mmCIF file of C-alpha atoms in Angstrom:
data_model
loop_
_atom_site.group_PDB
_atom_site.id
_atom_site.type_symbol
_atom_site.label_atom_id
_atom_site.label_comp_id
_atom_site.label_asym_id
_atom_site.label_seq_id
_atom_site.Cartn_x
_atom_site.Cartn_y
_atom_site.Cartn_z
ATOM 1 C CA MET P 1 159.250 167.028 49.244
ATOM 2 C CA LYS P 2 159.304 167.902 52.772
ATOM 3 C CA HIS P 3 159.464 165.168 55.347
ATOM 4 C CA PRO P 4 156.423 164.382 57.558
ATOM 5 C CA ILE P 5 157.818 163.845 60.724
ATOM 6 C CA ASN P 6 158.383 166.812 63.256
ATOM 7 C CA ARG P 7 161.579 167.120 65.236
ATOM 8 C CA THR P 8 159.606 166.774 68.333
ATOM 9 C CA THR P 9 158.145 163.613 67.698
ATOM 10 C CA ILE P 10 161.577 162.027 66.345
ATOM 11 C CA ARG P 11 163.543 163.643 69.362
ATOM 12 C CA GLU P 12 160.395 161.990 71.566
ATOM 13 C CA GLY P 13 160.589 158.442 69.480
ATOM 14 C CA LEU P 14 163.887 158.666 69.969
ATOM 15 C CA LYS P 15 164.361 159.631 73.997
ATOM 16 C CA ALA P 16 165.565 156.363 75.162
ATOM 17 C CA VAL P 17 167.163 154.559 72.508
ATOM 18 C CA ASP P 18 171.357 156.220 72.270
ATOM 19 C CA LEU P 19 172.244 154.624 69.553
ATOM 20 C CA VAL P 20 170.350 153.613 66.586
ATOM 21 C CA ILE P 21 172.274 150.536 64.372
ATOM 22 C CA CYS P 22 171.261 150.578 60.720
ATOM 23 C CA ASP P 23 172.028 147.920 57.712
ATOM 24 C CA MET P 24 173.676 149.763 55.283
ATOM 25 C CA ASP P 25 172.293 148.634 51.619
ATOM 26 C CA GLY P 26 169.113 149.139 50.674
ATOM 27 C CA THR P 27 168.503 150.765 54.229
ATOM 28 C CA LEU P 28 170.687 153.811 54.045
ATOM 29 C CA ARG P 29 171.798 153.850 50.682
ATOM 30 C CA ARG P 30 171.025 152.305 47.399
ATOM 31 C CA CYS P 31 173.128 151.172 44.584
ATOM 32 C CA THR P 32 172.433 152.781 41.173
ATOM 33 C CA VAL P 33 174.411 150.408 39.478
ATOM 34 C CA LYS P 34 171.642 148.174 37.711
ATOM 35 C CA GLY P 35 171.939 144.429 39.097
ATOM 36 C CA ARG P 36 173.580 145.171 41.890
ATOM 37 C CA ASN P 37 173.232 145.566 45.304
ATOM 38 C CA THR P 38 176.474 147.224 46.516
ATOM 39 C CA PRO P 39 178.651 150.196 45.641
ATOM 40 C CA TYR P 40 181.999 149.308 44.378
ATOM 41 C CA ARG P 41 183.266 152.806 43.805
ATOM 42 C CA PRO P 42 182.435 156.382 44.668
ATOM 43 C CA GLY P 43 179.352 157.577 42.287
ATOM 44 C CA GLU P 44 177.872 154.566 41.997
ATOM 45 C CA TRP P 45 174.956 154.571 45.057
ATOM 46 C CA GLU P 46 172.473 157.185 46.921
ATOM 47 C CA LEU P 47 170.892 157.749 49.558
ATOM 48 C CA MET P 48 167.366 155.840 50.336
ATOM 49 C CA PRO P 49 164.244 158.704 50.973
ATOM 50 C CA HIS P 50 164.234 160.042 53.897
ATOM 51 C CA VAL P 51 167.514 159.356 55.121
ATOM 52 C CA ARG P 52 168.431 162.493 55.003
ATOM 53 C CA GLU P 53 165.934 164.234 56.377
ATOM 54 C CA THR P 54 165.458 162.028 59.304
ATOM 55 C CA PHE P 55 169.018 162.365 60.766
ATOM 56 C CA ALA P 56 168.423 166.606 60.423
ATOM 57 C CA LEU P 57 165.996 165.900 63.226
ATOM 58 C CA VAL P 58 168.570 163.623 65.396
ATOM 59 C CA ASP P 59 170.045 165.267 68.630
ATOM 60 C CA TRP P 60 173.602 164.569 67.563
ATOM 61 C CA THR P 61 174.778 165.992 71.507
ATOM 62 C CA ARG P 62 173.638 162.226 72.663
ATOM 63 C CA MET P 63 172.868 160.155 69.950
ATOM 64 C CA ARG P 64 175.648 157.935 67.924
ATOM 65 C CA ILE P 65 174.770 155.717 64.098
ATOM 66 C CA ALA P 66 176.372 152.364 64.060
ATOM 67 C CA VAL P 67 176.380 150.286 61.038
ATOM 68 C CA ALA P 68 176.293 146.572 60.652
ATOM 69 C CA THR P 69 176.514 145.769 57.336
ATOM 70 C CA ASN P 70 177.661 142.411 55.631
ATOM 71 C CA GLN P 71 179.631 142.898 52.409
ATOM 72 C CA PRO P 72 180.723 139.960 50.681
ATOM 73 C CA ASP P 73 181.997 141.640 47.305
ATOM 74 C CA VAL P 74 185.201 142.191 49.422
ATOM 75 C CA ALA P 75 185.499 138.632 49.938
ATOM 76 C CA GLU P 76 185.180 138.035 46.059
ATOM 77 C CA GLY P 77 187.940 140.541 45.478
ATOM 78 C CA LYS P 78 184.827 143.172 43.882
ATOM 79 C CA VAL P 79 185.604 146.121 46.163
ATOM 80 C CA SER P 80 188.467 146.168 48.577
ATOM 81 C CA LEU P 81 187.846 146.407 52.338
ATOM 82 C CA ARG P 82 189.107 150.192 52.232
ATOM 83 C CA MET P 83 187.203 150.999 49.340
ATOM 84 C CA ALA P 84 183.607 149.177 51.319
ATOM 85 C CA ARG P 85 184.644 151.142 54.782
ATOM 86 C CA ALA P 86 184.804 154.724 52.179
ATOM 87 C CA LEU P 87 181.882 153.920 50.951
ATOM 88 C CA ILE P 88 179.935 153.958 53.465
ATOM 89 C CA HIS P 89 181.355 156.782 55.687
ATOM 90 C CA ASP P 90 180.763 158.601 52.545
ATOM 91 C CA ALA P 91 176.894 157.470 52.928
ATOM 92 C CA LEU P 92 176.986 158.694 56.718
ATOM 93 C CA ASP P 93 178.666 161.879 55.835
ATOM 94 C CA GLU P 94 176.150 162.633 52.869
ATOM 95 C CA ALA P 95 173.131 161.230 55.523
ATOM 96 C CA GLY P 96 174.393 164.348 57.817
ATOM 97 C CA VAL P 97 176.425 162.123 60.690
ATOM 98 C CA PRO P 98 178.743 163.668 62.205
ATOM 99 C CA ALA P 99 182.145 161.785 61.742
ATOM 100 C CA GLY P 100 182.637 161.429 65.793
ATOM 101 C CA ARG P 101 178.677 160.249 66.270
ATOM 102 C CA ARG P 102 179.293 157.074 64.426
ATOM 103 C CA TYR P 103 180.671 153.486 64.252
ATOM 104 C CA VAL P 104 180.829 150.847 61.498
ATOM 105 C CA GLU P 105 181.367 147.247 61.533
ATOM 106 C CA ILE P 106 181.440 144.979 58.071
ATOM 107 C CA CYS P 107 181.733 141.599 57.424
ATOM 108 C CA PRO P 108 183.721 140.976 54.603
ATOM 109 C CA HIS P 109 183.269 137.471 54.495
ATOM 110 C CA PRO P 110 181.400 135.036 51.894
ATOM 111 C CA LYS P 111 177.654 135.038 51.996
ATOM 112 C CA HIS P 112 178.121 131.578 53.360
ATOM 113 C CA ALA P 113 181.129 131.728 55.755
ATOM 114 C CA ASP P 114 181.032 130.065 59.018
ATOM 115 C CA CYS P 115 182.107 133.347 60.762
ATOM 116 C CA VAL P 116 180.376 134.972 63.920
ATOM 117 C CA CYS P 117 179.979 138.865 61.929
ATOM 118 C CA ALA P 118 177.772 137.610 59.218
ATOM 119 C CA LYS P 119 174.475 138.924 59.934
ATOM 120 C CA PRO P 120 171.939 137.089 60.401
ATOM 121 C CA ARG P 121 174.691 136.097 63.355
ATOM 122 C CA PRO P 122 174.671 139.220 65.928
ATOM 123 C CA GLY P 123 178.342 139.578 66.071
ATOM 124 C CA MET P 124 178.880 143.258 64.469
ATOM 125 C CA LEU P 125 175.502 143.971 66.957
ATOM 126 C CA VAL P 126 177.094 142.914 69.958
ATOM 127 C CA ARG P 127 180.802 144.436 69.459
ATOM 128 C CA LEU P 128 178.804 147.669 68.354
ATOM 129 C CA LEU P 129 176.868 148.007 71.799
ATOM 130 C CA ASP P 130 180.646 147.356 73.016
ATOM 131 C CA SER P 131 181.795 149.365 71.271
ATOM 132 C CA ALA P 132 179.961 151.856 72.371
ATOM 133 C CA ARG P 133 178.932 150.867 75.489
ATOM 134 C CA VAL P 134 175.276 150.689 75.202
ATOM 135 C CA THR P 135 172.787 147.875 76.884
ATOM 136 C CA PRO P 136 170.484 146.284 74.050
ATOM 137 C CA GLY P 137 167.885 148.282 75.878
ATOM 138 C CA ARG P 138 169.268 151.310 74.500
ATOM 139 C CA ALA P 139 169.970 150.939 71.118
ATOM 140 C CA LEU P 140 167.561 150.350 68.170
ATOM 141 C CA ALA P 141 168.695 148.444 64.901
ATOM 142 C CA ILE P 142 167.142 149.491 61.718
ATOM 143 C CA GLY P 143 167.192 147.103 58.681
ATOM 144 C CA ASN P 144 164.984 145.996 55.600
ATOM 145 C CA ALA P 145 165.447 142.298 55.231
ATOM 146 C CA ALA P 146 164.756 139.417 57.340
ATOM 147 C CA ILE P 147 168.610 138.260 58.304
ATOM 148 C CA ASP P 148 168.437 142.170 59.854
ATOM 149 C CA ARG P 149 165.242 141.865 62.391
ATOM 150 C CA ARG P 150 167.391 138.530 63.375
ATOM 151 C CA ALA P 151 170.361 139.719 63.917
ATOM 152 C CA ALA P 152 168.485 142.127 66.025
ATOM 153 C CA LYS P 153 166.556 139.030 67.912
ATOM 154 C CA ARG P 154 169.730 137.963 68.826
ATOM 155 C CA ALA P 155 171.365 140.424 70.138
ATOM 156 C CA ASP P 156 168.557 141.290 72.021
ATOM 157 C CA VAL P 157 167.748 144.606 70.503
ATOM 158 C CA ARG P 158 164.821 146.232 69.454
ATOM 159 C CA TYR P 159 164.318 146.617 65.443
ATOM 160 C CA MET P 160 161.963 148.703 63.031
ATOM 161 C CA ASP P 161 162.050 148.279 59.480
ATOM 162 C CA MET P 162 163.224 150.849 57.151
ATOM 163 C CA ASN P 163 160.720 152.134 55.603
ATOM 164 C CA GLU P 164 159.194 152.774 59.003
ATOM 165 C CA PHE P 165 161.565 154.444 60.533
ATOM 166 C CA PHE P 166 163.009 156.803 57.474
ATOM 167 C CA GLY P 167 159.203 157.731 56.594
ATOM 168 C CA GLN P 168 158.526 155.912 53.052
ATOM 169 C CA LYS P 169 155.234 154.961 54.783
ATOM 170 C CA LYS P 170 153.207 154.672 58.282
ATOM 171 C CA VAL P 171 155.210 157.259 59.712
ATOM 172 C CA LEU P 172 153.280 158.670 62.503
ATOM 173 C CA GLY P 173 151.922 155.055 63.497
ATOM 174 C CA ALA P 174 155.645 153.590 63.668
ATOM 175 C CA VAL P 175 156.983 156.617 65.758
ATOM 176 C CA LYS P 176 154.371 156.032 68.222
ATOM 177 C CA ARG P 177 154.620 152.061 68.117
ATOM 178 C CA MET P 178 158.365 153.369 68.485
ATOM 179 C CA THR P 179 157.899 154.730 71.520
ATOM 180 C CA GLU P 180 155.679 152.259 72.723
ATOM 181 C CA ALA P 181 158.033 149.753 72.754
ATOM 182 C CA ILE P 182 160.728 151.884 73.923
ATOM 183 C CA THR P 183 158.541 153.077 77.070
ATOM 184 C CA ARG P 184 157.799 149.559 77.754
ATOM 185 C CA ALA P 185 161.765 148.817 77.805
#
């Protein structure tokens, strides 16, 4: 299926954004194992619709992608931190994100741990902004849950739901709203 946004529209919408910070599970990929949200091994995930097509429209000479993801299954011993990181990079490879244009932050702590990194806390987003040397006003967070939205708000980063950003519904309206939000900033 052809992606409904053209290259010019995406580039214009992201003109004032240097870093897109994405959630992983439910935003960029989905687990194909019934009853689980997170893959533990290769072959247990697939990209979400329109991710590859949208990233194909990005100007990689200036844009960077970051991932901020809670991975509590690491703390529970269901997947190693090394494997969790490798699976994230596999998804970014499949999505067409160049290796030199990405940053990854993982919170490997249990779901209710008192850490600074687990979303909805802003720790991972702040570290990503620091690593990329990007101000919050030049970043856009993409997610699929209230904790993603809250983390973005606490890090003072604009937020957009993945359904809008990746064109799963109301694509043209989303790009228009994104462009308006960027020009207001």
